[in-house]
XYZ file of N, CA and C in Angstrom:
177
model
N -1.417 6.718 -23.974
C -0.227 5.914 -23.849
C 0.148 5.786 -22.371
N 0.552 4.620 -21.987
C 0.888 4.355 -20.587
C 2.273 4.914 -20.287
N 2.336 5.704 -19.227
C 3.595 6.305 -18.816
C 4.287 5.389 -17.810
N 5.483 4.984 -18.130
C 6.222 4.056 -17.276
C 6.506 4.621 -15.888
N 6.889 5.897 -15.732
C 7.127 6.408 -14.377
C 5.889 6.378 -13.476
N 4.725 6.634 -14.058
C 3.506 6.610 -13.246
C 3.170 5.193 -12.825
N 3.298 4.238 -13.725
C 3.051 2.838 -13.373
C 4.075 2.366 -12.343
N 5.319 2.778 -12.488
C 6.350 2.389 -11.524
C 6.061 2.988 -10.146
N 5.587 4.215 -10.107
C 5.262 4.801 -8.804
C 4.052 4.118 -8.186
N 3.092 3.697 -9.008
C 1.953 2.928 -8.496
C 2.396 1.600 -7.921
N 3.311 0.936 -8.610
C 3.840 -0.332 -8.093
C 4.659 -0.108 -6.824
N 5.343 1.017 -6.732
C 6.078 1.345 -5.511
C 5.145 1.513 -4.327
N 3.986 2.123 -4.561
C 2.997 2.249 -3.492
C 2.461 0.885 -3.066
N 2.289 -0.013 -4.024
C 1.818 -1.367 -3.705
C 2.872 -2.104 -2.881
N 4.133 -1.934 -3.217
C 5.205 -2.573 -2.446
C 5.255 -2.007 -1.025
N 5.077 -0.693 -0.888
C 5.047 -0.091 0.447
C 3.860 -0.621 1.253
N 2.730 -0.818 0.583
C 1.563 -1.379 1.263
C 1.838 -2.801 1.731
N 2.545 -3.572 0.927
C 2.886 -4.942 1.329
C 3.781 -4.938 2.562
N 4.676 -3.964 2.643
C 5.536 -3.870 3.827
C 4.711 -3.544 5.070
N 3.728 -2.650 4.945
C 2.871 -2.341 6.089
C 2.015 -3.545 6.476
N 1.552 -4.317 5.494
C 0.768 -5.512 5.812
C 1.609 -6.535 6.562
N 2.844 -6.710 6.151
C 3.725 -7.650 6.864
C 4.019 -7.162 8.271
N 4.202 -5.859 8.428
C 4.453 -5.307 9.754
C 3.240 -5.490 10.666
N 2.055 -5.300 10.113
C 0.844 -5.466 10.918
C 0.628 -6.926 11.303
N 1.022 -7.855 10.454
C 0.867 -9.283 10.745
C 1.915 -9.808 11.718
N 3.020 -9.106 11.842
C 4.103 -9.605 12.686
C 3.764 -9.419 14.166
N 4.563 -10.019 14.998
C 4.375 -9.909 16.446
C 5.135 -8.733 17.039
N 5.714 -7.884 16.201
C 6.495 -6.760 16.696
C 5.612 -5.637 17.244
N 4.365 -5.579 16.795
C 3.455 -4.542 17.261
C 2.511 -5.157 18.286
N 2.535 -4.621 19.499
C 1.743 -5.197 20.575
C 0.398 -4.511 20.772
N 0.356 -3.216 20.623
C -0.878 -2.493 20.915
C -1.800 -2.503 19.713
N -3.090 -2.642 19.996
C -4.079 -2.824 18.936
C -4.226 -1.570 18.074
N -4.083 -0.375 18.656
C -4.276 0.827 17.847
C -3.160 0.982 16.816
N -1.951 0.502 17.122
C -0.886 0.554 16.117
C -1.107 -0.453 15.003
N -1.651 -1.611 15.338
C -1.961 -2.613 14.310
C -3.035 -2.070 13.374
N -4.060 -1.449 13.947
C -5.125 -0.858 13.124
C -4.561 0.254 12.242
N -3.665 1.055 12.783
C -3.036 2.123 12.004
C -2.202 1.556 10.856
N -1.474 0.478 11.120
C -0.659 -0.143 10.069
C -1.539 -0.729 8.971
N -2.639 -1.389 9.349
C -3.563 -1.887 8.328
C -4.201 -0.742 7.552
N -4.500 0.351 8.239
C -5.068 1.513 7.560
C -4.122 2.097 6.526
N -2.848 2.249 6.901
C -1.848 2.729 5.940
C -1.697 1.753 4.772
N -1.703 0.468 5.072
C -1.530 -0.536 4.015
C -2.660 -0.453 2.998
N -3.893 -0.409 3.484
C -5.021 -0.375 2.547
C -5.111 0.962 1.813
N -4.751 2.055 2.469
C -4.733 3.352 1.780
C -3.688 3.357 0.666
N -2.513 2.789 0.939
C -1.478 2.723 -0.089
C -1.871 1.787 -1.225
N -2.547 0.680 -0.894
C -3.022 -0.224 -1.950
C -4.026 0.468 -2.855
N -4.968 1.176 -2.263
C -5.969 1.884 -3.070
C -5.312 2.953 -3.925
N -4.390 3.703 -3.344
C -3.705 4.750 -4.110
C -2.852 4.160 -5.226
N -2.125 3.089 -4.932
C -1.254 2.476 -5.932
C -2.024 1.881 -7.093
N -3.031 1.061 -6.768
C -3.815 0.456 -7.846
C -4.655 1.497 -8.569
N -5.146 2.499 -7.845
C -5.902 3.569 -8.487
C -5.063 4.351 -9.476
N -3.826 4.622 -9.097
C -2.914 5.332 -9.996
C -2.652 4.524 -11.263
N -2.464 3.232 -11.112
C -2.207 2.376 -12.275
C -3.444 2.297 -13.162
N -4.612 2.118 -12.570
C -5.849 1.997 -13.361
C -6.158 3.301 -14.089
N -6.021 4.414 -13.410
C -6.290 5.702 -14.059
C -5.318 5.933 -15.212
N -4.063 5.558 -15.020
C -3.083 5.738 -16.096
C -3.414 4.849 -17.282
N -3.875 3.645 -17.020
C -4.207 2.747 -18.142
C -5.466 3.178 -18.872
N -6.386 3.835 -18.174
C -7.623 4.273 -18.819
C -7.455 5.546 -19.639
N -6.439 6.344 -19.329
C -6.271 7.598 -20.064
C -5.272 7.447 -21.182
């Protein structure tokens, strides 16, 4: 059975990843290493969020 709190936390991670993606795309970050770090956090959060949702749906 799918647990709503786990799916909600997975979606929360996806929303946080979207915020990091928008920050990386904006002109507020000038140095390249910070942009790479922001993209890294975004993709890590996307993988964790979607992974959490998929694992919950499979079990």
